[in-house]
Coordinates of C-alpha atoms in Angstrom, one line a residue:
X41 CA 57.9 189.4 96.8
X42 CA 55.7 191.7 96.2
X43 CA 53.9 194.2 98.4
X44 CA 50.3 194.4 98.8
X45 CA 47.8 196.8 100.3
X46 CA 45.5 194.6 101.8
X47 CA 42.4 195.5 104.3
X48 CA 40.9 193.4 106.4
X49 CA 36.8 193.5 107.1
X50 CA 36.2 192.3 110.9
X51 CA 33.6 190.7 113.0
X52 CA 31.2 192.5 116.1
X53 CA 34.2 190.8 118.4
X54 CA 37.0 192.3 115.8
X55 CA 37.8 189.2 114.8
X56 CA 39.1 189.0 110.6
X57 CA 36.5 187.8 108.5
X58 CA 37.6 189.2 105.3
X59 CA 40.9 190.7 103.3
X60 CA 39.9 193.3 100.8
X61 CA 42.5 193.9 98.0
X62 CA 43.4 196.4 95.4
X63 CA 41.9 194.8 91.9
X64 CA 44.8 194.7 89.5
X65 CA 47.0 193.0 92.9
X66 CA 44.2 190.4 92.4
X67 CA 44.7 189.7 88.9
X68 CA 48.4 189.8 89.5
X69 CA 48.1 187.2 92.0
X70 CA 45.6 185.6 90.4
X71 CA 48.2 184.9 87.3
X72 CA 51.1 183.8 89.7
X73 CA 49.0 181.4 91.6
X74 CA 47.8 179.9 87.5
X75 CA 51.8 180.0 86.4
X76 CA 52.5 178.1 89.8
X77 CA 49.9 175.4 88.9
X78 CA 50.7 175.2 85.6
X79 CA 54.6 174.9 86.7
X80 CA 53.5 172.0 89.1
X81 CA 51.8 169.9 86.7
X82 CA 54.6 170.4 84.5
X83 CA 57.4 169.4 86.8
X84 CA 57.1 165.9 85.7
X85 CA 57.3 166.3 82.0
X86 CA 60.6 165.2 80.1
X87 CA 62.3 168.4 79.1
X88 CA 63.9 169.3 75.8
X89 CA 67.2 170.9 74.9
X90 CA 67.3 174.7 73.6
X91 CA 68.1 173.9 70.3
X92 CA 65.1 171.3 70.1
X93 CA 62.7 174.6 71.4
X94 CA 64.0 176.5 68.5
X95 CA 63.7 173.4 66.1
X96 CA 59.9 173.6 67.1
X97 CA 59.1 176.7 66.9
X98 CA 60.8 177.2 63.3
X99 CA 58.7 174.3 62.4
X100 CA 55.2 176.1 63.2
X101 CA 56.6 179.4 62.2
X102 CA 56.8 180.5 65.2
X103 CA 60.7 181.6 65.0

């Protein structure tokens, strides 16, 4: 997991109202939590074998 330098903005009774965060950690985690969605709503789709990939991807010229 990664590490990150978070601060946190408080209240008159120092109670944690905020986290402020460097802003390329934010785009990192910003991608992660997008790639976990996009994993999720994947999870039920039927999957293909390697060699059908490659079959694809040769099709569209990709490979």
């Amino acid at each position: 997991m990664v590490k990150i330098n978070t601060e946190f903005i408080v209240n008159a009774k120092g109670r944690k109202t905020a986290v402020v965060i460097p802003y390329r950690e934010y785009l990192v985690l910003m991608e992660d939590l997008s790639d976990a969605a996009v994993a999720g709503a994947r999870k039920r789709e039927k999957t293909i074998s390697t060699e059908e990939m490659e079959r694809r991807l040769k099709h569209d010229g990709l490979l």
